[in-house]
Amino acid sequence: MARLVEREKQWETLTDLLGSARRGRGRVAVISGPTAAGKTALLEHFTEQAIAEGTLVLEAAGSRPERHLPFGILRRILDSAAPLDPAVHAEATALLDAVAAPDAAGASAATGGTEAGMRVLPHVCALLLRIARDRTLVIAVDDVHHGDELSRAFLLCLARRVRQAGVLIVLTEAVRLLPAQLAFHAELRRQPNCTSVRLPLLTADGTARILADHFATAAAQRLSADCQEVTGGNPVLVNALLEDGLAALGDSEPFQPLAPAEHFERALLDCLHRGDPEIPAVARGIAVLGDAPPPALLSRITGVHIKAAELAVQDLNRCGILGDGAFRTPATRAAVLAATQPGELAALHGRAARLLHQDGAPALDVARHLLATRRPADEWAIPVLQEAAEYALVEDDPELALRCGELAVDSCPEGPRRTALKSRLVSIVWRSSPVAAEGHLRQLSREFCAGRLTDRDLLHAVSCLAWMGEARQAGEEVRRLQAAAEEARDAGLPFTYDPDTLAAAQSWLSVVSPPVREAFPGAGLPGTHRPGAPRTPAGTAAARTPAPYDMPDDAHLPAVEAMRTALRGGQGEAAVAEATRVLQRYHLSDRTLIPLVLAVLALVYAGRLDLALTWTDRLLGECSARNAPTWQAALGVVRAEAVLRQGDLPGAAAQARQAMSLISVQCWGVGIALPLAVLIEAETQMGNLEEAMNLLEQPVPETMLETQIGLHYLRARGRCHLATGRYHAALRDFLTCGELMQGWGMDSVELVPWRLDAAEAWLALGNVPRAREYVEQQKQREAGAAGSRTRGALLFALARTSGDLTYRLKRLTEAVETLEQGEDRIQLARALGELGSGYRAAGDFNRARMLVRKAWHVAKSCGAQPLCQEFTPGQGDGEPITAGREAADPPREAEVLSEAEARVALLAARGHTNREIAGKLYVTVSTVEQHLTRIYRKLQVKRRRDLPARLWDLSLPGIA
């Protein structure tokens, strides 16, 4: 038998009382305590010890089902001991039977024989006291509060007569007694020979002592606090939790808190059913409601009277199952819920939802109960589920939002309201997994075709369908709806969709997937420039964009217009203005995500990489507070494209990989083109050709090359082929880009400079005339704005395709000057290296050495390993320069500069633009220009590229 812990004082009290009884001084002990506090265990230990010492023990236990059975406990007392004198037993039994037998009038002890029963009790007491003359007698009754009225009367009668007898009466009872039991308890406590023995729950030290019987002392001390928290010090629960731990650990020592399992759950349910009948019902109500519900609400949900509910909560707190009216651990609550019948549980949740809604509880609290019913909700609950879904998104719980949205759809009858709910459900799912939304999207597509969507939902559905590669199907449906709208207009009838909405959907599809234009006969791309067509000046009224307050409620059309302007060529400022208005006007949401991505891409195509990065960082900052991986992926890959165009190859690759890791490849749809393109081009330029080739093996959707961003992938594949010596394959990819772009009416060098790429491929094949032909075509068509990366690339290509050294040097010098004003450091490194080679061919080895060294440093800062190998310091004149020689000759040029000027000079020598220098040093661009003017004068140079080469190796604090 397990030893008793923290029961030493109570044991000592009972032992003293037994000693008094042996001396002929009868005693009564009443053991009380919370449910499962160990009253029965203490009584069993005590009676076993008394029997072992030769004491006659008569035992009985009260039972709730038998509490109305007359003399139930008394009969069990008489029947409990074999050593009882047969004559005494027979006489006592006869007295009880006589009372129970019906009299001549038909009365019995159950109906009116209480008085007759009371008359025989003194005789039964006398029979037992006769036994006590010869040996000490212990009468032990467990759960006396469940005894019948006559048995309790017998115990009172005996208690009054044992003061001069060798009898010890030991009773156990609950802390809380019913009104019918209070009189017995009060009368018993009035007896001068009655002693109360209170049994509290275990303390943390007591719990540690129990654990120490099975684990090392240090482990027991470590586990005791968590064990106490789970069990509340309830001995039954402590031992059950210990059994679960021993079963899980085997012979090993525990390093984690003991986890409740099967034994704990059974013990918990046993504790609940030991108390009054209301206790399990109240426990289920608390488990359903969670936390510590008010008694009034608990009463209404469970159907238990409010007073009974309050008392039940008190009992559960006393026995350690609850702490401050709530379950101590989720495992305890889960065990109660698991033991509840599914039908009853659903009914409880349904009542809880309705009552909480009536009391004005938050929508999320009501929705959780509605979801737990696992059945369609009533009409009143649908708006609650809608509201809860939105709050769940705000609280970064998309899973809960999804479940609320699905239940709202399932509960709503067919009609416009259900269609709107389906549309919102698609948006919710899209945040986490576009591919998971595909099933819902197809349902929404049918609603779209049937004309049951709102205008805003239509544009959002079209955008999602295009993402998943179904732009053609969406375009056909839009065209069919346009035809139906025209017929309705001619007939003077209203139509579901606004014609402007259908036109916006057409414009959106035509930009993101240009082949969709085939579904719209006679429709071109308004505002898109075609070869030979006159351009609209950026400042004219036709090119003017509306003020923010004049912009439409939906972001799709303004974003499309910004993209068209960016691809129009020569209208970079207008494109930046339009894209910025879109980004400033529309807040990031499920409906605006893709339009905002398009607006940021417009900034990239317009050459404002700094603005594009600022906006992507701001939008990604908004995403970080939400669980929306699709948002983060879409914005992250646009950021990767901007970083790639700046020449930060490792940063671009890392950003693209992070974006791809957020959602699965299937979730990207046709959008997979952009992250793959960035990765392939970055890995190619870093010299990781095997990795780039592996990326080309990645399966992609067939419709990907029918999209605008598919051109990025096609170009990246061509660049990879070019780097690996597959010149004809590269040329084919570049020319395919050109054919598609010309056919789509978006032949823009800002999108893909396919003519310059093709020229590079022809140069690799040794066909200089064909290369020059493509470069001249680009020059005639679009030379690029002054200071733009496209103009720098064109000048570089013009130099490479020329056989005149003087012309080459002039064009390369212009290219370097142009690229120094921009942000494309890769192209700057190539131009510097080519210019160095040109000066070496002209015999100017010192200048060649300086330029090549600059090219090497710029390429190194970009992570372009192949260029670094090409521009190894010393190749400018064929004489390698070792690190030792450079280190031995200190950079004296810096000595004539102030510290601020030296910082600016160092960064300028390393190839940074004025804007980049200003950002690094936290000064204005004007300050940088003033510093450069003084630097040129002090060092007696005229241009940035003439800065002394040794400044490259200067190290100053704060300069990375």
PDB file of N, CA and C in Angstrom, residues 430 441 460-472 474 508-509 512-513 516 594 668-671 703 707:
ATOM      1  N   TRP A 430      -6.202  32.625 -50.408  1.00  0.00           N
ATOM      2  CA  TRP A 430      -5.106  33.080 -51.270  1.00  0.00           C
ATOM      3  C   TRP A 430      -3.917  33.584 -50.456  1.00  0.00           C
ATOM      4  N   LEU A 441     -11.792  28.969 -56.268  1.00  0.00           N
ATOM      5  CA  LEU A 441     -11.732  29.907 -57.386  1.00  0.00           C
ATOM      6  C   LEU A 441     -12.543  29.394 -58.570  1.00  0.00           C
ATOM      7  N   HIS A 460     -11.144  41.109 -59.007  1.00  0.00           N
ATOM      8  CA  HIS A 460     -10.285  40.280 -58.165  1.00  0.00           C
ATOM      9  C   HIS A 460     -10.241  38.847 -58.694  1.00  0.00           C
ATOM     10  N   ALA A 461     -11.382  38.322 -59.113  1.00  0.00           N
ATOM     11  CA  ALA A 461     -11.422  36.961 -59.652  1.00  0.00           C
ATOM     12  C   ALA A 461     -10.602  36.860 -60.925  1.00  0.00           C
ATOM     13  N   VAL A 462     -10.710  37.861 -61.804  1.00  0.00           N
ATOM     14  CA  VAL A 462      -9.927  37.867 -63.048  1.00  0.00           C
ATOM     15  C   VAL A 462      -8.435  37.882 -62.737  1.00  0.00           C
ATOM     16  N   SER A 463      -8.045  38.679 -61.739  1.00  0.00           N
ATOM     17  CA  SER A 463      -6.636  38.756 -61.353  1.00  0.00           C
ATOM     18  C   SER A 463      -6.128  37.407 -60.851  1.00  0.00           C
ATOM     19  N   CYS A 464      -6.932  36.743 -60.015  1.00  0.00           N
ATOM     20  CA  CYS A 464      -6.523  35.440 -59.481  1.00  0.00           C
ATOM     21  C   CYS A 464      -6.451  34.381 -60.576  1.00  0.00           C
ATOM     22  N   LEU A 465      -7.413  34.404 -61.509  1.00  0.00           N
ATOM     23  CA  LEU A 465      -7.401  33.440 -62.611  1.00  0.00           C
ATOM     24  C   LEU A 465      -6.159  33.632 -63.478  1.00  0.00           C
ATOM     25  N   ALA A 466      -5.775  34.881 -63.709  1.00  0.00           N
ATOM     26  CA  ALA A 466      -4.571  35.144 -64.496  1.00  0.00           C
ATOM     27  C   ALA A 466      -3.335  34.616 -63.779  1.00  0.00           C
ATOM     28  N   TRP A 467      -3.280  34.788 -62.462  1.00  0.00           N
ATOM     29  CA  TRP A 467      -2.155  34.262 -61.672  1.00  0.00           C
ATOM     30  C   TRP A 467      -2.024  32.747 -61.854  1.00  0.00           C
ATOM     31  N   MET A 468      -3.155  32.054 -61.857  1.00  0.00           N
ATOM     32  CA  MET A 468      -3.135  30.600 -61.957  1.00  0.00           C
ATOM     33  C   MET A 468      -2.998  30.111 -63.391  1.00  0.00           C
ATOM     34  N   GLY A 469      -2.769  31.035 -64.346  1.00  0.00           N
ATOM     35  CA  GLY A 469      -2.523  30.625 -65.731  1.00  0.00           C
ATOM     36  C   GLY A 469      -3.781  30.450 -66.554  1.00  0.00           C
ATOM     37  N   GLU A 470      -4.885  30.995 -66.101  1.00  0.00           N
ATOM     38  CA  GLU A 470      -6.149  30.847 -66.824  1.00  0.00           C
ATOM     39  C   GLU A 470      -6.617  32.184 -67.378  1.00  0.00           C
ATOM     40  N   ALA A 471      -5.667  32.985 -67.847  1.00  0.00           N
ATOM     41  CA  ALA A 471      -6.012  34.308 -68.363  1.00  0.00           C
ATOM     42  C   ALA A 471      -6.838  34.205 -69.640  1.00  0.00           C
ATOM     43  N   ARG A 472      -6.534  33.240 -70.508  1.00  0.00           N
ATOM     44  CA  ARG A 472      -7.285  33.104 -71.758  1.00  0.00           C
ATOM     45  C   ARG A 472      -8.761  32.816 -71.488  1.00  0.00           C
ATOM     46  N   ALA A 474     -10.392  33.432 -68.769  1.00  0.00           N
ATOM     47  CA  ALA A 474     -11.002  34.626 -68.165  1.00  0.00           C
ATOM     48  C   ALA A 474     -11.296  35.673 -69.233  1.00  0.00           C
ATOM     49  N   TRP A 508      -6.586  44.810 -67.789  1.00  0.00           N
ATOM     50  CA  TRP A 508      -5.714  44.063 -66.871  1.00  0.00           C
ATOM     51  C   TRP A 508      -5.179  42.792 -67.536  1.00  0.00           C
ATOM     52  N   LEU A 509      -6.072  42.018 -68.116  1.00  0.00           N
ATOM     53  CA  LEU A 509      -5.650  40.765 -68.747  1.00  0.00           C
ATOM     54  C   LEU A 509      -4.724  41.032 -69.929  1.00  0.00           C
ATOM     55  N   VAL A 512      -1.116  41.792 -68.303  1.00  0.00           N
ATOM     56  CA  VAL A 512      -0.416  40.706 -67.615  1.00  0.00           C
ATOM     57  C   VAL A 512      -0.264  39.489 -68.518  1.00  0.00           C
ATOM     58  N   SER A 513      -1.174  39.314 -69.494  1.00  0.00           N
ATOM     59  CA  SER A 513      -1.083  38.194 -70.431  1.00  0.00           C
ATOM     60  C   SER A 513      -1.509  38.693 -71.803  1.00  0.00           C
ATOM     61  N   VAL A 516      -4.130  37.460 -74.562  1.00  0.00           N
ATOM     62  CA  VAL A 516      -5.564  37.506 -74.293  1.00  0.00           C
ATOM     63  C   VAL A 516      -6.250  38.495 -75.228  1.00  0.00           C
ATOM     64  N   ILE A 594      -1.965  42.318 -55.899  1.00  0.00           N
ATOM     65  CA  ILE A 594      -1.382  42.174 -57.234  1.00  0.00           C
ATOM     66  C   ILE A 594      -1.288  43.525 -57.950  1.00  0.00           C
ATOM     67  N   TRP A 668       2.781  29.440 -56.944  1.00  0.00           N
ATOM     68  CA  TRP A 668       3.241  30.582 -57.721  1.00  0.00           C
ATOM     69  C   TRP A 668       2.474  30.739 -59.027  1.00  0.00           C
ATOM     70  N   GLY A 669       1.918  29.641 -59.547  1.00  0.00           N
ATOM     71  CA  GLY A 669       1.248  29.733 -60.833  1.00  0.00           C
ATOM     72  C   GLY A 669       2.218  30.199 -61.903  1.00  0.00           C
ATOM     73  N   VAL A 670       1.747  31.080 -62.798  1.00  0.00           N
ATOM     74  CA  VAL A 670       2.643  31.594 -63.843  1.00  0.00           C
ATOM     75  C   VAL A 670       3.643  32.588 -63.265  1.00  0.00           C
ATOM     76  N   GLY A 671       3.383  33.063 -62.041  1.00  0.00           N
ATOM     77  CA  GLY A 671       4.311  34.008 -61.405  1.00  0.00           C
ATOM     78  C   GLY A 671       5.655  33.417 -61.072  1.00  0.00           C
ATOM     79  N   THR A 703       1.599  27.982 -69.775  1.00  0.00           N
ATOM     80  CA  THR A 703       1.122  29.327 -70.125  1.00  0.00           C
ATOM     81  C   THR A 703       2.022  30.435 -69.596  1.00  0.00           C
ATOM     82  N   THR A 707       2.850  35.341 -70.642  1.00  0.00           N
ATOM     83  CA  THR A 707       2.703  36.455 -69.720  1.00  0.00           C
ATOM     84  C   THR A 707       3.854  37.440 -69.868  1.00  0.00           C
TER      85      THR A 707
END
